[in-house]
mmCIF file of C-alpha atoms and ligand atoms in Angstrom:
data_model
loop_
_atom_site.group_PDB
_atom_site.id
_atom_site.type_symbol
_atom_site.label_atom_id
_atom_site.label_comp_id
_atom_site.label_asym_id
_atom_site.label_seq_id
_atom_site.Cartn_x
_atom_site.Cartn_y
_atom_site.Cartn_z
ATOM 1 C CA MET A 1 220.691 -200.664 -105.448
ATOM 2 C CA LEU A 2 219.139 -202.030 -102.547
ATOM 3 C CA LYS A 3 217.653 -204.739 -101.504
ATOM 4 C CA ILE A 4 214.240 -205.146 -99.897
ATOM 5 C CA ALA A 5 213.450 -208.816 -98.743
ATOM 6 C CA LEU A 6 209.441 -209.209 -99.293
ATOM 7 C CA PRO A 7 207.360 -212.621 -98.293
ATOM 8 C CA ASN A 8 207.101 -215.074 -101.414
ATOM 9 C CA LYS A 9 203.820 -216.201 -99.981
ATOM 10 C CA GLY A 10 201.484 -216.226 -97.768
ATOM 11 C CA ARG A 11 199.187 -214.021 -95.854
ATOM 12 C CA LEU A 12 201.257 -211.238 -95.965
ATOM 13 C CA SER A 13 202.950 -211.237 -99.388
ATOM 14 C CA GLU A 14 199.621 -209.856 -100.911
ATOM 15 C CA GLU A 15 199.112 -207.342 -99.069
ATOM 16 C CA VAL A 16 202.844 -206.191 -99.699
ATOM 17 C CA ARG A 17 202.793 -206.091 -102.874
ATOM 18 C CA GLU A 18 199.726 -204.099 -103.144
ATOM 19 C CA LEU A 19 200.923 -201.403 -100.835
ATOM 20 C CA PHE A 20 204.325 -201.384 -102.973
ATOM 21 C CA ASN A 21 202.443 -201.668 -106.141
ATOM 22 C CA ASP A 22 200.418 -198.355 -105.027
ATOM 23 C CA ALA A 23 203.368 -196.298 -104.090
ATOM 24 C CA GLY A 24 204.758 -196.593 -106.890
ATOM 25 C CA LEU A 25 207.004 -199.336 -106.522
ATOM 26 C CA GLU A 26 205.766 -201.753 -109.132
ATOM 27 C CA VAL A 27 206.507 -205.662 -108.203
ATOM 28 C CA ARG A 28 207.051 -206.253 -112.033
ATOM 29 C CA ILE A 29 207.901 -210.446 -111.496
ATOM 30 C CA ARG A 30 207.932 -212.677 -114.015
ATOM 31 C CA GLY A 31 206.375 -215.763 -113.390
ATOM 32 C CA GLU A 32 205.025 -216.591 -110.268
ATOM 33 C CA ARG A 33 208.367 -218.090 -109.070
ATOM 34 C CA ALA A 34 210.431 -215.089 -109.767
ATOM 35 C CA LEU A 35 212.894 -214.570 -106.585
ATOM 36 C CA THR A 36 213.509 -210.785 -107.258
ATOM 37 C CA ALA A 37 211.875 -208.213 -109.434
ATOM 38 C CA SER A 38 212.527 -204.502 -110.296
ATOM 39 C CA LEU A 39 210.767 -201.833 -107.829
ATOM 40 C CA GLY A 40 212.155 -199.173 -110.123
ATOM 41 C CA GLY A 41 214.098 -196.644 -109.152
ATOM 42 C CA GLU A 42 217.034 -197.482 -106.586
ATOM 43 C CA PHE A 43 215.240 -200.503 -105.166
ATOM 44 C CA GLU A 44 214.995 -204.532 -106.116
ATOM 45 C CA ALA A 45 212.360 -206.519 -104.034
ATOM 46 C CA ILE A 46 213.878 -210.560 -103.425
ATOM 47 C CA PHE A 47 211.283 -212.558 -102.024
ATOM 48 C CA VAL A 48 211.926 -215.288 -99.371
ATOM 49 C CA ARG A 49 209.984 -216.854 -96.585
ATOM 50 C CA ALA A 50 208.707 -214.540 -94.187
ATOM 51 C CA GLN A 51 210.369 -216.214 -91.557
ATOM 52 C CA ASP A 52 213.693 -215.878 -93.465
ATOM 53 C CA ILE A 53 213.127 -212.659 -93.783
ATOM 54 C CA PRO A 54 214.767 -211.000 -90.405
ATOM 55 C CA GLU A 55 218.010 -213.377 -90.480
ATOM 56 C CA PHE A 56 218.645 -212.017 -94.280
ATOM 57 C CA VAL A 57 218.376 -208.157 -93.428
ATOM 58 C CA ALA A 58 219.935 -208.560 -90.727
ATOM 59 C CA ASP A 59 223.232 -210.481 -92.290
ATOM 60 C CA GLY A 60 222.618 -207.668 -94.952
ATOM 61 C CA ALA A 61 221.605 -209.747 -97.636
ATOM 62 C CA ALA A 62 218.673 -207.347 -97.960
ATOM 63 C CA GLN A 63 219.115 -203.513 -96.948
ATOM 64 C CA ALA A 64 215.495 -203.860 -95.569
ATOM 65 C CA GLY A 65 212.463 -206.061 -95.503
ATOM 66 C CA VAL A 66 209.002 -206.384 -94.893
ATOM 67 C CA THR A 67 207.957 -208.849 -92.331
ATOM 68 C CA GLY A 68 205.496 -209.839 -89.717
ATOM 69 C CA TRP A 69 206.730 -207.903 -85.756
ATOM 70 C CA ASP A 70 206.373 -211.622 -84.740
ATOM 71 C CA LEU A 71 208.927 -213.044 -86.838
ATOM 72 C CA VAL A 72 211.505 -210.446 -86.640
ATOM 73 C CA ASN A 73 210.926 -211.222 -82.606
ATOM 74 C CA GLU A 74 211.423 -214.519 -82.737
ATOM 75 C CA ALA A 75 214.012 -214.367 -85.196
ATOM 76 C CA GLY A 76 215.463 -211.908 -81.690
ATOM 77 C CA ARG A 77 218.613 -210.438 -84.720
ATOM 78 C CA GLU A 78 219.148 -207.233 -83.560
ATOM 79 C CA LEU A 79 217.250 -204.572 -86.665
ATOM 80 C CA ASP A 80 216.110 -201.919 -87.021
ATOM 81 C CA LEU A 81 212.047 -201.336 -86.974
ATOM 82 C CA LEU A 82 211.689 -198.003 -89.916
ATOM 83 C CA MET A 83 207.639 -198.389 -89.588
ATOM 84 C CA ASP A 84 204.405 -200.061 -88.758
ATOM 85 C CA LEU A 85 202.657 -201.146 -92.254
ATOM 86 C CA GLU A 86 199.294 -201.357 -90.426
ATOM 87 C CA PHE A 87 198.159 -204.804 -92.513
ATOM 88 C CA GLY A 88 199.095 -208.444 -90.970
ATOM 89 C CA LYS A 89 197.750 -207.411 -87.519
ATOM 90 C CA CYS A 90 197.154 -210.278 -85.309
ATOM 91 C CA ARG A 91 197.847 -211.707 -81.787
ATOM 92 C CA LEU A 92 200.304 -214.385 -80.029
ATOM 93 C CA VAL A 93 198.461 -215.336 -77.629
ATOM 94 C CA VAL A 94 198.276 -218.281 -75.069
ATOM 95 C CA ALA A 95 195.512 -221.045 -75.530
ATOM 96 C CA ALA A 96 194.124 -223.855 -72.845
ATOM 97 C CA ARG A 97 191.907 -226.005 -73.800
ATOM 98 C CA GLU A 98 188.575 -225.078 -73.024
ATOM 99 C CA GLU A 99 187.614 -227.625 -70.770
ATOM 100 C CA SER A 100 191.412 -227.647 -68.830
ATOM 101 C CA GLY A 101 190.396 -224.973 -66.696
ATOM 102 C CA ILE A 102 193.048 -222.552 -67.389
ATOM 103 C CA THR A 103 191.495 -219.370 -67.741
ATOM 104 C CA SER A 104 195.201 -216.811 -67.224
ATOM 105 C CA ALA A 105 198.720 -217.514 -67.175
ATOM 106 C CA ASP A 106 198.878 -218.334 -63.807
ATOM 107 C CA GLY A 107 196.644 -221.367 -64.235
ATOM 108 C CA VAL A 108 199.999 -222.873 -66.303
ATOM 109 C CA LYS A 109 201.228 -225.470 -64.509
ATOM 110 C CA ASP A 110 205.352 -226.058 -64.582
ATOM 111 C CA GLY A 111 206.489 -228.921 -65.995
ATOM 112 C CA MET A 112 203.190 -228.139 -67.842
ATOM 113 C CA ARG A 113 204.262 -228.919 -71.976
ATOM 114 C CA VAL A 114 203.867 -225.846 -74.330
ATOM 115 C CA ALA A 115 203.528 -226.335 -78.441
ATOM 116 C CA SER A 116 204.474 -223.652 -80.452
ATOM 117 C CA CYS A 117 205.720 -222.085 -83.785
ATOM 118 C CA PHE A 118 207.310 -219.488 -81.692
ATOM 119 C CA PRO A 119 209.558 -221.882 -78.810
ATOM 120 C CA ARG A 120 212.306 -218.592 -77.854
ATOM 121 C CA LEU A 121 209.286 -216.063 -77.417
ATOM 122 C CA THR A 122 207.224 -218.977 -75.759
ATOM 123 C CA GLN A 123 209.941 -219.668 -72.997
ATOM 124 C CA GLU A 124 211.102 -215.986 -73.188
ATOM 125 C CA PHE A 125 207.002 -215.312 -71.401
ATOM 126 C CA PHE A 126 207.084 -218.080 -69.200
ATOM 127 C CA SER A 127 210.590 -217.281 -67.893
ATOM 128 C CA LYS A 128 209.941 -214.101 -67.323
ATOM 129 C CA ARG A 129 206.842 -214.290 -65.047
ATOM 130 C CA GLY A 130 209.032 -217.509 -63.805
ATOM 131 C CA GLN A 131 206.952 -220.832 -65.155
ATOM 132 C CA LYS A 132 209.186 -223.674 -65.378
ATOM 133 C CA VAL A 133 207.447 -224.840 -68.932
ATOM 134 C CA THR A 134 208.941 -227.629 -71.321
ATOM 135 C CA VAL A 135 208.166 -225.820 -74.904
ATOM 136 C CA VAL A 136 207.476 -227.794 -77.189
ATOM 137 C CA PRO A 137 208.795 -226.296 -80.729
ATOM 138 C CA VAL A 138 206.289 -227.688 -83.765
ATOM 139 C CA SER A 139 206.051 -225.997 -87.153
ATOM 140 C CA GLY A 140 203.283 -225.319 -87.868
ATOM 141 C CA ALA A 141 198.845 -226.244 -86.608
ATOM 142 C CA ALA A 142 200.342 -225.943 -83.239
ATOM 143 C CA GLU A 143 196.105 -225.787 -82.472
ATOM 144 C CA ILE A 144 195.911 -229.360 -82.742
ATOM 145 C CA ALA A 145 198.932 -230.061 -80.608
ATOM 146 C CA PRO A 146 196.639 -231.024 -77.145
ATOM 147 C CA HIS A 147 194.217 -232.716 -78.754
ATOM 148 C CA LEU A 148 196.756 -234.878 -79.311
ATOM 149 C CA GLY A 149 198.750 -235.498 -76.036
ATOM 150 C CA ILE A 150 201.624 -233.550 -77.461
ATOM 151 C CA ALA A 151 201.076 -230.597 -74.765
ATOM 152 C CA ASP A 152 199.018 -228.961 -72.684
ATOM 153 C CA ILE A 153 198.397 -225.410 -73.888
ATOM 154 C CA VAL A 154 199.754 -223.882 -76.876
ATOM 155 C CA VAL A 155 201.573 -220.576 -78.074
ATOM 156 C CA ASP A 156 199.910 -219.241 -81.122
ATOM 157 C CA LEU A 157 199.183 -216.629 -83.738
ATOM 158 C CA THR A 158 195.254 -215.396 -83.948
ATOM 159 C CA SER A 159 193.661 -212.657 -85.483
ATOM 160 C CA THR A 160 189.972 -213.183 -85.268
ATOM 161 C CA GLY A 161 189.736 -215.691 -82.347
ATOM 162 C CA SER A 162 188.080 -218.532 -85.031
ATOM 163 C CA THR A 163 190.458 -221.181 -85.346
ATOM 164 C CA LEU A 164 191.575 -221.584 -81.827
ATOM 165 C CA LYS A 165 187.399 -221.642 -81.051
ATOM 166 C CA MET A 166 187.148 -223.871 -83.878
ATOM 167 C CA ASN A 167 189.620 -226.065 -82.155
ATOM 168 C CA GLY A 168 187.859 -225.524 -78.807
ATOM 169 C CA LEU A 169 190.569 -223.584 -77.098
ATOM 170 C CA ARG A 170 190.425 -220.955 -75.217
ATOM 171 C CA GLU A 171 192.673 -217.879 -75.155
ATOM 172 C CA VAL A 172 194.207 -216.981 -71.571
ATOM 173 C CA ALA A 173 197.409 -214.221 -72.491
ATOM 174 C CA THR A 174 198.672 -212.139 -75.005
ATOM 175 C CA VAL A 175 202.238 -212.782 -75.378
ATOM 176 C CA LEU A 176 202.898 -210.553 -78.640
ATOM 177 C CA GLU A 177 200.690 -207.975 -80.262
ATOM 178 C CA SER A 178 202.303 -208.374 -84.195
ATOM 179 C CA SER A 179 201.140 -206.839 -87.623
ATOM 180 C CA ALA A 180 203.531 -206.513 -90.758
ATOM 181 C CA ARG A 181 206.890 -203.724 -90.084
ATOM 182 C CA LEU A 182 209.626 -202.356 -92.823
ATOM 183 C CA VAL A 183 212.276 -203.063 -90.961
ATOM 184 C CA ALA A 184 216.258 -202.546 -91.814
ATOM 185 C CA SER A 185 219.318 -203.748 -91.182
ATOM 186 C CA LYS A 186 221.715 -201.995 -88.641
ATOM 187 C CA ARG A 187 225.111 -202.778 -90.974
ATOM 188 C CA ASN A 188 223.039 -199.522 -93.546
ATOM 189 C CA ASP A 189 225.678 -197.054 -94.835
ATOM 190 C CA ALA A 190 223.947 -193.405 -94.696
ATOM 191 C CA GLU A 191 223.546 -193.679 -98.512
ATOM 192 C CA ALA A 192 220.946 -196.984 -97.555
ATOM 193 C CA ALA A 193 219.255 -194.988 -95.314
ATOM 194 C CA ARG A 194 218.686 -191.886 -96.982
ATOM 195 C CA ASN A 195 217.051 -193.916 -99.939
ATOM 196 C CA LEU A 196 215.423 -195.767 -96.851
ATOM 197 C CA GLU A 197 213.659 -192.567 -95.864
ATOM 198 C CA GLU A 198 212.167 -191.746 -98.905
ATOM 199 C CA LEU A 199 211.077 -195.573 -99.367
ATOM 200 C CA LYS A 200 209.490 -194.885 -96.302
ATOM 201 C CA GLN A 201 207.630 -191.978 -97.387
ATOM 202 C CA ALA A 202 206.649 -193.361 -100.307
ATOM 203 C CA LEU A 203 204.838 -196.108 -98.160
ATOM 204 C CA GLY A 204 203.686 -193.543 -95.535
ATOM 205 C CA SER A 205 202.090 -191.592 -98.108
ATOM 206 C CA VAL A 206 199.733 -194.646 -99.214
ATOM 207 C CA LEU A 207 199.047 -195.745 -95.882
ATOM 208 C CA ALA A 208 197.888 -192.182 -94.892
ATOM 209 C CA ALA A 209 195.725 -192.025 -97.858
ATOM 210 C CA ARG A 210 194.071 -195.217 -97.174
ATOM 211 C CA GLY A 211 192.252 -194.076 -94.433
ATOM 212 C CA LYS A 212 191.089 -191.130 -96.258
ATOM 213 C CA ARG A 213 188.363 -189.499 -98.933
ATOM 214 C CA TYR A 214 188.821 -186.655 -100.799
ATOM 215 C CA LEU A 215 185.053 -184.504 -100.489
ATOM 216 C CA MET A 216 183.493 -182.105 -102.669
ATOM 217 C CA THR A 217 180.068 -180.436 -101.808
ATOM 218 C CA ASN A 218 177.935 -177.567 -103.178
ATOM 219 C CA VAL A 219 177.510 -175.658 -99.825
ATOM 220 C CA PRO A 220 174.448 -172.589 -99.368
ATOM 221 C CA ARG A 221 176.829 -169.723 -98.397
ATOM 222 C CA LYS A 222 175.234 -169.313 -95.299
ATOM 223 C CA ALA A 223 175.768 -172.569 -94.173
ATOM 224 C CA LEU A 224 179.670 -172.873 -94.463
ATOM 225 C CA PRO A 225 180.367 -172.015 -90.605
ATOM 226 C CA LYS A 226 178.326 -174.711 -89.848
ATOM 227 C CA VAL A 227 180.068 -176.730 -92.565
ATOM 228 C CA ARG A 228 182.941 -175.975 -91.120
ATOM 229 C CA ASP A 229 182.183 -177.614 -88.585
ATOM 230 C CA VAL A 230 181.816 -180.394 -89.934
ATOM 231 C CA LEU A 231 184.535 -180.579 -92.053
ATOM 232 C CA PRO A 232 187.835 -179.984 -90.421
ATOM 233 C CA GLY A 233 189.904 -181.416 -93.139
ATOM 234 C CA LEU A 234 193.676 -180.861 -93.196
ATOM 235 C CA ASN A 235 193.944 -177.119 -92.837
ATOM 236 C CA GLY A 236 190.349 -175.842 -92.549
ATOM 237 C CA PRO A 237 188.004 -176.631 -95.691
ATOM 238 C CA THR A 238 188.558 -174.798 -99.133
ATOM 239 C CA VAL A 239 185.744 -172.844 -99.762
ATOM 240 C CA VAL A 240 185.805 -171.985 -104.107
ATOM 241 C CA ASP A 241 183.525 -169.898 -105.812
ATOM 242 C CA ILE A 242 181.175 -171.322 -108.315
ATOM 243 C CA MET A 243 180.239 -169.815 -111.841
ATOM 244 C CA ASN A 244 176.968 -168.532 -111.827
ATOM 245 C CA GLY A 245 176.630 -170.612 -108.587
ATOM 246 C CA GLY A 246 174.444 -167.676 -107.276
ATOM 247 C CA ASP A 247 174.302 -168.936 -103.582
ATOM 248 C CA TYR A 248 176.577 -172.025 -103.631
ATOM 249 C CA VAL A 249 180.132 -172.243 -102.638
ATOM 250 C CA ALA A 250 182.100 -175.526 -104.019
ATOM 251 C CA VAL A 251 183.621 -177.144 -100.498
ATOM 252 C CA HIS A 252 186.799 -179.533 -100.858
ATOM 253 C CA ALA A 253 188.008 -181.552 -97.494
ATOM 254 C CA VAL A 254 190.199 -184.570 -96.346
ATOM 255 C CA VAL A 255 187.776 -186.470 -94.479
ATOM 256 C CA PRO A 256 188.353 -189.490 -92.169
ATOM 257 C CA ALA A 257 186.814 -192.422 -94.101
ATOM 258 C CA LYS A 258 185.684 -194.195 -90.913
ATOM 259 C CA THR A 259 182.668 -191.887 -90.905
ATOM 260 C CA ILE A 260 181.741 -190.625 -94.281
ATOM 261 C CA TYR A 261 178.164 -191.700 -94.015
ATOM 262 C CA ARG A 262 177.732 -189.620 -90.605
ATOM 263 C CA THR A 263 179.951 -187.042 -92.510
ATOM 264 C CA ILE A 264 177.640 -187.429 -95.708
ATOM 265 C CA ASN A 265 174.230 -187.169 -93.798
ATOM 266 C CA ALA A 266 175.466 -183.469 -91.319
ATOM 267 C CA LEU A 267 176.228 -181.975 -94.937
ATOM 268 C CA LYS A 268 172.436 -183.252 -96.497
ATOM 269 C CA ALA A 269 171.300 -181.471 -93.415
ATOM 270 C CA LEU A 270 172.756 -178.597 -93.943
ATOM 271 C CA GLY A 271 171.384 -178.268 -97.634
ATOM 272 C CA CYS A 272 174.771 -179.411 -99.077
ATOM 273 C CA GLU A 273 174.128 -180.406 -102.767
ATOM 274 C CA GLY A 274 176.224 -182.771 -105.316
ATOM 275 C CA ILE A 275 178.301 -184.344 -103.149
ATOM 276 C CA LEU A 276 181.413 -186.180 -104.344
ATOM 277 C CA VAL A 277 183.214 -188.386 -102.776
ATOM 278 C CA THR A 278 187.139 -190.081 -104.096
ATOM 279 C CA ARG A 279 189.425 -192.231 -102.943
ATOM 280 C CA ILE A 280 192.942 -190.612 -102.230
ATOM 281 C CA GLU A 281 196.165 -192.207 -103.313
ATOM 282 C CA ARG A 282 199.004 -190.345 -101.314
ATOM 283 C CA LEU A 283 198.823 -187.878 -98.735
ATOM 284 C CA MET A 284 201.473 -186.195 -97.667
ATOM 285 C CA PRO A 285 200.865 -183.515 -94.753
HETATM 286 P P1 LIG B 301 202.254 -216.858 -93.354
HETATM 287 O O1 LIG B 301 202.358 -218.020 -92.275
HETATM 288 O O2 LIG B 301 203.662 -217.550 -94.218
HETATM 289 O O3 LIG B 301 200.730 -217.196 -94.198
HETATM 290 O O4 LIG B 301 202.472 -215.900 -92.938
HETATM 291 C C1 LIG B 301 202.357 -215.566 -91.429
HETATM 292 C C2 LIG B 301 202.311 -214.145 -90.748
HETATM 293 O O5 LIG B 301 201.210 -213.561 -91.549
HETATM 294 C C3 LIG B 301 202.736 -214.306 -89.352
HETATM 295 O O6 LIG B 301 204.195 -214.915 -89.080
HETATM 296 C C4 LIG B 301 201.716 -213.645 -88.955
HETATM 297 O O7 LIG B 301 202.836 -211.780 -88.920
HETATM 298 C C5 LIG B 301 200.891 -212.997 -89.635
HETATM 299 N N1 LIG B 301 199.367 -213.064 -89.496
HETATM 300 C C6 LIG B 301 198.455 -212.459 -89.641
HETATM 301 N N2 LIG B 301 197.625 -212.452 -89.117
HETATM 302 C C7 LIG B 301 197.646 -213.640 -88.726
HETATM 303 C C8 LIG B 301 196.981 -215.125 -88.306
HETATM 304 N N3 LIG B 301 195.737 -214.741 -88.312
HETATM 305 N N4 LIG B 301 197.253 -216.161 -88.080
HETATM 306 C C9 LIG B 301 198.974 -216.725 -88.724
HETATM 307 N N5 LIG B 301 199.681 -215.422 -88.588
HETATM 308 C C10 LIG B 301 198.847 -214.328 -88.905
#
């Protein structure tokens, strides 16, 4: 049985469970405080704090885990990065008070105090730049430290920037770009690696499907060449005869979800009818 460490609460936990469920690895938990859950097949989930996951996986208590790339880097343990799960996107940034006059990392003076929940990455960032700062480790709410006089600047996570702004802080440099990642232990044997490859493919097929839609439409036969330009599809669109369809044929294609409205409008302009768009559960090109 392969143990996968997943966040038990916090920002990443819901989306991780949703992704595993969509990949057919249903997280079956009994009660909110469950410590483990069967994922079906070869996998078992263990629920731990997102911060602890890099340690658990590095020590081999779990063969793989899902957590933020920021936390993996802060832990500084050797792990194999298997895949970027593309959610939980955020940046670890240096931020200073608006009125401080600091507008870039160069404005940070030697001796300044930097509050952060990421003391290791903070120290590393400034050391590499040859700046001597004093890191003040905090376990949360670093953004209030400058107002309390505990620190001059902060190194904190942000996604929209609104929390920093609300606290009168200005982003002046990026330390790290983060998102949720699937990581594996360096101690895994060949069988574990094979099973993890299957897990990776299952999760990857769901991620690939999320950005795509399956589109079906009836197309006037003479408009087919132009429709092909609008609908490249994975291997060019599928064209199917319609019983008693007259001058129309049916066209099916996988299209990017982002531009679906533009695609629909282009098809309508070419005389297409009966346009149907559905979500795709999994995509394995
Ligand atoms: P938690 O503190 O348990 O809610 O989880 C925090 C993790 O969620 C972080 O380590 C990041 O990997 C991720 N995350 C994504 N967006 C943000 C954000 N805007 N602020 C803080 N953490 C974020």
